[in-house]
CSV table of C-alpha atoms and ligand atoms in Angstrom, one decimal:
chain,number,residue,atom,x,y,z
A,8,MET,CA,16.5,13.8,-9.6
A,9,TYR,CA,15.0,10.3,-9.9
A,10,GLY,CA,17.3,8.8,-12.4
A,11,THR,CA,16.0,7.0,-15.5
A,12,VAL,CA,12.3,6.3,-15.7
A,13,TRP,CA,10.2,4.5,-18.4
A,14,HIS,CA,7.5,6.6,-20.0
A,15,ASP,CA,5.0,5.3,-22.5
A,16,GLY,CA,7.4,2.8,-23.8
A,17,HIS,CA,10.6,4.8,-23.7
A,18,PHE,CA,13.6,5.0,-21.1
A,19,LYS,CA,14.4,8.7,-20.4
A,20,PRO,CA,15.7,10.8,-17.6
A,21,TYR,CA,13.0,11.7,-15.1
A,22,GLU,CA,13.4,15.4,-16.0
A,23,GLY,CA,12.2,14.5,-19.6
A,24,ALA,CA,9.0,12.8,-18.5
A,25,HIS,CA,6.1,15.3,-18.4
A,26,ALA,CA,2.5,15.1,-17.7
A,27,PRO,CA,0.1,17.9,-18.8
A,28,ILE,CA,-1.2,20.3,-16.3
A,29,PHE,CA,-4.7,19.5,-17.3
A,30,SER,CA,-4.1,15.8,-16.9
A,31,HIS,CA,-7.5,14.3,-16.0
A,32,SER,CA,-5.8,12.4,-13.2
A,33,ILE,CA,-4.5,15.5,-11.6
A,34,CYS,CA,-7.9,17.3,-11.9
A,35,TYR,CA,-10.1,14.3,-11.0
A,36,ALA,CA,-7.9,11.8,-9.1
A,37,SER,CA,-8.2,9.0,-11.8
A,38,SER,CA,-4.7,7.6,-11.6
A,39,VAL,CA,-3.9,4.1,-10.4
A,40,TYR,CA,-0.6,2.9,-9.3
A,41,GLU,CA,1.5,0.3,-7.6
A,42,GLY,CA,4.4,0.5,-5.1
A,43,ILE,CA,6.7,-2.5,-5.3
A,44,ARG,CA,9.8,-3.3,-3.4
A,45,ALA,CA,13.0,-5.1,-4.5
A,46,TYR,CA,15.2,-6.9,-2.2
A,47,GLU,CA,18.8,-7.6,-3.2
A,48,GLY,CA,17.8,-7.2,-6.8
A,49,LYS,CA,14.7,-9.5,-6.5
A,50,ILE,CA,11.3,-7.8,-7.0
A,51,PHE,CA,9.0,-9.1,-4.2
A,52,GLU,CA,5.5,-10.3,-5.2
A,53,LEU,CA,5.7,-8.6,-8.7
A,54,GLU,CA,3.0,-10.8,-10.2
A,55,ALA,CA,0.5,-10.0,-7.5
A,56,HIS,CA,1.3,-6.3,-7.9
A,57,LEU,CA,0.8,-6.4,-11.6
A,58,LYS,CA,-2.4,-8.3,-11.2
A,59,ARG,CA,-3.8,-5.7,-8.9
A,60,LEU,CA,-2.5,-2.9,-11.2
A,61,ARG,CA,-4.5,-4.4,-14.1
A,62,ARG,CA,-7.6,-4.7,-11.9
A,63,SER,CA,-7.2,-1.0,-10.8
A,64,ALA,CA,-6.7,0.0,-14.4
A,65,ASP,CA,-9.9,-1.8,-15.5
A,66,ILE,CA,-12.0,-0.1,-12.8
A,67,PHE,CA,-10.7,3.2,-13.9
A,68,HIS,CA,-11.2,2.5,-17.6
A,69,HIS,CA,-7.5,2.8,-18.3
A,70,SER,CA,-5.8,0.9,-21.2
A,71,LEU,CA,-2.6,-1.0,-20.3
A,72,PRO,CA,-1.1,-2.2,-23.7
A,73,TYR,CA,1.9,-3.9,-22.2
A,74,ASP,CA,2.1,-7.5,-21.0
A,75,ASP,CA,3.6,-8.6,-17.7
A,76,GLN,CA,6.8,-9.9,-19.2
A,77,THR,CA,7.5,-6.3,-20.7
A,78,LEU,CA,6.6,-4.6,-17.3
A,79,LYS,CA,8.9,-7.0,-15.5
A,80,GLY,CA,11.8,-6.4,-17.7
A,81,VAL,CA,11.3,-2.7,-17.4
A,82,ALA,CA,11.2,-2.8,-13.6
A,83,GLU,CA,14.4,-4.9,-13.5
A,84,GLN,CA,16.2,-2.7,-16.0
A,85,LEU,CA,15.3,0.4,-14.0
A,86,LEU,CA,16.6,-1.0,-10.8
A,87,ARG,CA,19.8,-1.9,-12.6
A,88,THR,CA,20.2,1.4,-14.4
A,89,ASN,CA,19.5,3.4,-11.3
A,90,ASN,CA,21.7,1.1,-9.3
A,91,LEU,CA,19.0,0.3,-6.7
A,92,PRO,CA,19.1,-3.5,-5.8
A,93,ASP,CA,16.8,-2.5,-2.8
A,94,GLY,CA,14.8,0.1,-4.6
A,95,TYR,CA,11.1,0.9,-4.8
A,96,VAL,CA,9.5,0.5,-8.1
A,97,LYS,CA,6.5,2.7,-8.7
A,98,VAL,CA,4.1,2.1,-11.7
A,99,GLN,CA,1.7,4.9,-12.3
A,100,ILE,CA,-1.1,5.0,-15.0
A,101,TYR,CA,-2.7,8.3,-15.5
A,102,TYR,CA,-4.9,10.0,-18.1
A,103,GLY,CA,-3.9,12.8,-20.5
A,104,ASP,CA,-5.6,16.1,-21.1
A,105,GLU,CA,-7.8,15.4,-24.2
A,106,ASP,CA,-11.0,16.0,-22.2
A,107,THR,CA,-11.0,18.7,-19.5
A,108,GLY,CA,-14.4,17.5,-18.2
A,109,PHE,CA,-14.7,15.0,-15.3
A,110,SER,CA,-16.0,12.2,-17.7
A,111,GLY,CA,-12.6,12.1,-19.3
A,112,ARG,CA,-14.0,10.7,-22.7
A,113,GLY,CA,-11.3,10.4,-25.2
A,114,CYS,CA,-8.5,10.8,-22.6
A,115,THR,CA,-5.5,8.5,-23.3
A,116,SER,CA,-3.8,6.5,-20.7
A,117,HIS,CA,-0.1,7.0,-20.1
A,118,ILE,CA,2.2,4.9,-18.0
A,119,LEU,CA,5.3,5.9,-16.0
A,120,ILE,CA,7.5,3.4,-14.1
A,121,SER,CA,10.3,4.5,-11.9
A,122,ALA,CA,12.8,2.9,-9.5
A,123,ILE,CA,13.6,5.1,-6.5
A,124,PRO,CA,15.4,4.6,-3.2
A,125,LYS,CA,13.1,2.7,-0.8
A,126,PRO,CA,11.1,4.9,1.4
A,127,LYS,CA,12.8,5.9,4.6
A,128,PHE,CA,11.1,5.8,7.8
A,129,PRO,CA,12.4,8.2,10.6
A,130,HIS,CA,12.9,5.5,13.1
A,131,THR,CA,12.4,1.7,13.7
A,132,LYS,CA,10.6,2.0,16.9
A,133,PRO,CA,7.0,0.8,17.0
A,134,PHE,CA,4.3,3.1,15.7
A,135,SER,CA,1.7,5.0,17.7
A,136,LEU,CA,-1.6,5.5,15.9
A,137,ALA,CA,-4.2,8.0,16.4
A,138,LYS,CA,-7.8,7.7,15.2
A,139,ALA,CA,-8.1,9.5,11.9
A,140,ASP,CA,-10.3,12.6,12.0
A,141,TRP,CA,-12.0,11.6,8.7
A,142,ARG,CA,-14.1,8.5,8.5
A,143,ARG,CA,-13.8,5.9,5.7
A,144,PRO,CA,-16.8,5.7,3.4
A,145,SER,CA,-18.4,2.5,2.9
A,146,ALA,CA,-17.7,0.0,0.1
A,147,GLN,CA,-20.6,1.3,-1.9
A,148,CYS,CA,-19.0,4.8,-1.8
A,149,HIS,CA,-15.5,4.1,-2.7
A,150,PRO,CA,-13.7,1.7,-5.1
A,151,TYR,CA,-11.5,0.0,-2.5
A,152,THR,CA,-10.7,-2.8,-5.0
A,153,ALA,CA,-8.6,-0.3,-7.0
A,154,LYS,CA,-5.3,1.2,-5.7
A,155,THR,CA,-6.2,4.6,-6.8
A,156,SER,CA,-4.9,8.1,-6.0
A,157,SER,CA,-8.5,9.0,-4.8
A,158,THR,CA,-8.0,6.8,-1.7
A,159,TYR,CA,-5.1,9.0,-0.6
A,160,ALA,CA,-7.1,12.3,-0.3
A,161,LEU,CA,-8.4,11.1,3.1
A,162,SER,CA,-4.9,9.7,4.0
A,163,PHE,CA,-3.3,13.0,3.2
A,164,LEU,CA,-5.9,15.1,5.1
A,165,SER,CA,-5.9,12.8,8.3
A,166,PHE,CA,-2.2,12.2,8.3
A,167,ARG,CA,-1.5,15.9,8.2
A,168,LYS,CA,-3.9,16.5,11.2
A,169,ARG,CA,-2.6,13.6,13.4
A,170,PRO,CA,-1.5,14.7,16.8
A,171,ASP,CA,2.3,15.1,17.5
A,172,TRP,CA,2.7,11.9,19.4
A,173,ALA,CA,1.2,9.8,16.4
A,174,ASP,CA,3.3,8.2,13.7
A,175,ASP,CA,0.3,7.5,11.6
A,176,VAL,CA,-3.6,7.4,11.7
A,177,LEU,CA,-6.0,4.5,11.9
A,178,PHE,CA,-9.2,4.9,9.8
A,179,THR,CA,-12.6,3.8,11.1
A,180,SER,CA,-16.0,3.7,9.3
A,181,GLU,CA,-18.9,5.9,10.5
A,182,GLU,CA,-19.7,3.1,12.9
A,183,ASP,CA,-16.3,3.1,14.3
A,184,VAL,CA,-15.2,-0.2,12.6
A,185,ILE,CA,-11.5,-0.2,11.9
A,186,SER,CA,-10.4,-0.2,8.3
A,187,GLU,CA,-6.6,0.4,7.8
A,188,SER,CA,-3.9,3.1,8.3
A,189,SER,CA,-3.1,5.9,5.9
A,190,GLY,CA,-1.0,3.5,3.9
A,191,ALA,CA,-1.0,0.0,5.4
A,192,ASN,CA,-3.2,-2.8,6.6
A,193,VAL,CA,-3.6,-3.6,10.2
A,194,PHE,CA,-3.4,-6.9,12.2
A,195,PHE,CA,-4.3,-7.5,15.8
A,196,VAL,CA,-2.9,-10.3,17.9
A,197,ARG,CA,-4.7,-12.3,20.5
A,198,GLY,CA,-2.8,-15.3,21.9
A,199,THR,CA,-1.8,-17.3,18.8
A,200,GLN,CA,-4.5,-15.9,16.6
A,201,LEU,CA,-4.5,-13.0,14.2
A,202,TYR,CA,-7.4,-10.6,13.5
A,203,THR,CA,-7.6,-8.3,10.5
A,204,PRO,CA,-10.3,-6.1,9.1
A,205,LYS,CA,-12.3,-7.5,6.1
A,206,ILE,CA,-11.2,-5.9,2.8
A,207,ASP,CA,-14.5,-4.3,2.0
A,208,MET,CA,-13.3,-1.0,3.4
A,209,CYS,CA,-9.6,-1.2,3.0
A,210,LEU,CA,-7.0,-2.2,0.2
A,211,ASP,CA,-6.5,-5.8,-0.5
A,212,GLY,CA,-2.9,-5.5,0.5
A,213,ILE,CA,-0.3,-7.8,-0.8
A,214,THR,CA,1.7,-7.8,2.4
A,215,ARG,CA,-1.5,-8.7,4.3
A,216,ARG,CA,-1.9,-11.7,1.9
A,217,VAL,CA,1.7,-12.7,2.5
A,218,VAL,CA,1.1,-12.5,6.3
A,219,ARG,CA,-2.1,-14.6,6.1
A,220,GLU,CA,-1.2,-17.1,3.4
A,221,GLN,CA,2.6,-17.5,3.8
A,222,ILE,CA,3.7,-16.5,7.3
A,223,ALA,CA,0.7,-17.3,9.5
A,224,ARG,CA,0.1,-20.6,7.8
A,225,HIS,CA,3.9,-21.5,8.1
A,226,ALA,CA,4.0,-20.4,11.8
A,227,GLY,CA,0.8,-22.2,12.7
A,228,ILE,CA,-1.0,-19.0,13.6
A,229,GLU,CA,-4.7,-18.8,12.9
A,230,THR,CA,-6.0,-15.7,11.0
A,231,PHE,CA,-9.5,-14.3,11.1
A,232,GLU,CA,-11.0,-11.5,8.9
A,233,THR,CA,-13.7,-9.8,11.0
A,234,ASP,CA,-15.1,-6.4,12.0
A,235,ILE,CA,-12.9,-4.9,14.7
A,236,HIS,CA,-14.6,-2.0,16.6
A,237,TRP,CA,-12.5,0.9,17.8
A,238,ASP,CA,-13.6,0.0,21.4
A,239,ASP,CA,-12.3,-3.6,21.1
A,240,VAL,CA,-8.7,-2.5,20.6
A,241,SER,CA,-7.8,-2.9,24.3
A,242,SER,CA,-9.0,-6.7,24.2
A,243,PHE,CA,-5.8,-7.5,22.0
A,244,ASP,CA,-2.3,-8.4,23.1
A,245,GLY,CA,-0.6,-6.6,20.2
A,246,CYS,CA,-1.0,-5.0,16.8
A,247,PHE,CA,1.0,-4.4,13.7
A,248,LEU,CA,0.8,-2.6,10.4
A,249,CYS,CA,1.9,-4.2,7.2
A,250,GLY,CA,2.5,-2.9,3.7
A,251,THR,CA,5.1,-2.8,1.0
A,252,ALA,CA,6.6,0.4,2.4
A,253,VAL,CA,6.3,-0.2,6.2
A,254,GLU,CA,6.9,-4.0,5.9
A,255,ILE,CA,5.8,-5.4,9.3
A,256,ARG,CA,5.7,-2.5,11.8
A,257,GLU,CA,4.7,-3.2,15.4
A,258,VAL,CA,2.2,-0.8,17.0
A,259,SER,CA,2.7,0.2,20.6
A,260,ARG,CA,-0.2,2.6,20.9
A,261,ILE,CA,-3.6,3.1,19.5
A,262,GLY,CA,-5.4,6.3,20.9
A,263,GLU,CA,-5.0,6.0,24.7
A,264,HIS,CA,-4.4,2.2,24.6
A,265,PHE,CA,-0.8,1.0,25.0
A,266,PHE,CA,0.4,-2.5,23.9
A,267,MET,CA,3.3,-4.4,25.5
A,268,ALA,CA,6.0,-5.7,23.2
A,269,CYS,CA,4.5,-8.7,21.4
A,270,PRO,CA,6.7,-11.7,20.6
A,271,GLN,CA,4.3,-12.9,17.9
A,272,VAL,CA,4.8,-9.6,15.9
A,273,GLU,CA,8.5,-10.0,16.3
A,274,LEU,CA,8.3,-13.6,14.9
A,275,ILE,CA,6.1,-12.5,12.0
A,276,ALA,CA,8.6,-9.6,11.2
A,277,GLN,CA,11.5,-12.0,11.3
A,278,ILE,CA,9.8,-14.5,8.9
A,279,TYR,CA,8.8,-11.6,6.6
A,280,ASN,CA,12.5,-10.4,6.4
A,281,GLN,CA,13.5,-13.9,5.5
A,282,ILE,CA,10.9,-14.4,2.8
A,283,VAL,CA,11.4,-11.2,1.0
A,284,ARG,CA,15.0,-12.2,0.4
A,285,THR,CA,14.1,-15.7,-0.7
A,286,PRO,CA,14.3,-16.0,-4.5
A,287,HIS,CA,11.2,-18.1,-5.2
A,288,THR,CA,8.9,-15.5,-3.6
A,289,GLY,CA,9.9,-12.9,-6.1
A,290,GLY,CA,7.5,-12.2,-8.9
B,5,LIG,N1,-3.6,0.1,2.5
B,5,LIG,C1,-3.2,1.3,1.9
B,5,LIG,C2,-4.1,2.5,2.0
B,5,LIG,C3,-2.0,1.3,1.2
B,5,LIG,O1,-1.6,2.5,0.7
B,5,LIG,C4,-1.1,0.1,1.3
B,5,LIG,C5,0.2,0.3,0.6
B,5,LIG,N2,0.1,0.0,-0.7
B,5,LIG,C6,-1.5,-0.9,1.9
B,5,LIG,C7,-2.9,-0.9,2.5
B,5,LIG,C8,-0.8,-2.2,2.0
B,5,LIG,O2,-0.7,-2.8,0.7
B,5,LIG,P1,0.5,-3.6,0.1
B,5,LIG,O3,0.8,-4.6,1.1
B,5,LIG,O4,0.0,-4.2,-1.2
B,5,LIG,O5,1.7,-2.6,-0.1
């Protein structure tokens, strides 16, 4: 179904890769992962993804006994074997079932790498975002520095409950400060400036870094990390989501506020589409 995968050091058909039903990660949300995109056979920002994977693995006490060169070789091989030059590489690290208690002592870490077709979005029109019906816990209550399955419990619950008109949800803190969508970071545009929430309550997104450090700098756009209150949304000219899967996705509506088409977002999306296909930006 998903072609060839690499499981604990071996290439095998997806159907032959199994995780135990008592996997600590299934029971207690202790897996960490990365979703990485390839464009025309070049893996985009692989080093940054592997760096974040190691940080996530450390936070969740996983062992990862493979060096970056090995993981890179595996990812490239899977893209070739599965014939997916524009594929999506998923790297998952999860625990086995040696301990059925939550502390997971003695559980061994396992790794699965797959290359699957890139996620398809139903349309290319701008997204409408509703406020998520769950609030994001503060940085003291959730390990945002890890890309972990536990983050996605709230994404799943809120996304499923979004109103019919909404393509995605936007999370806020209990104080109504905006954090991110169910699976992407958010930027707001005002004139020639970009504003994005601080990363204490959202993922330190790699696309977000690319926007700040490569695109905005290159385009002479200033960026600011700051608290953005839900009530401040109407003070901006435009908005977009960014992430490996959604890439740069313009937002035309947040709650009851509608944005006009924003030329700055179009420019950022254009530059992004160019740099993902530029060989030297690949990891
Ligand atoms: N926030 C969340 C919750 C995400 O799932 C993602 C996608 N990985 C992002 C932000 C964007 O991160 P990146 O640009 O590294 O894909």
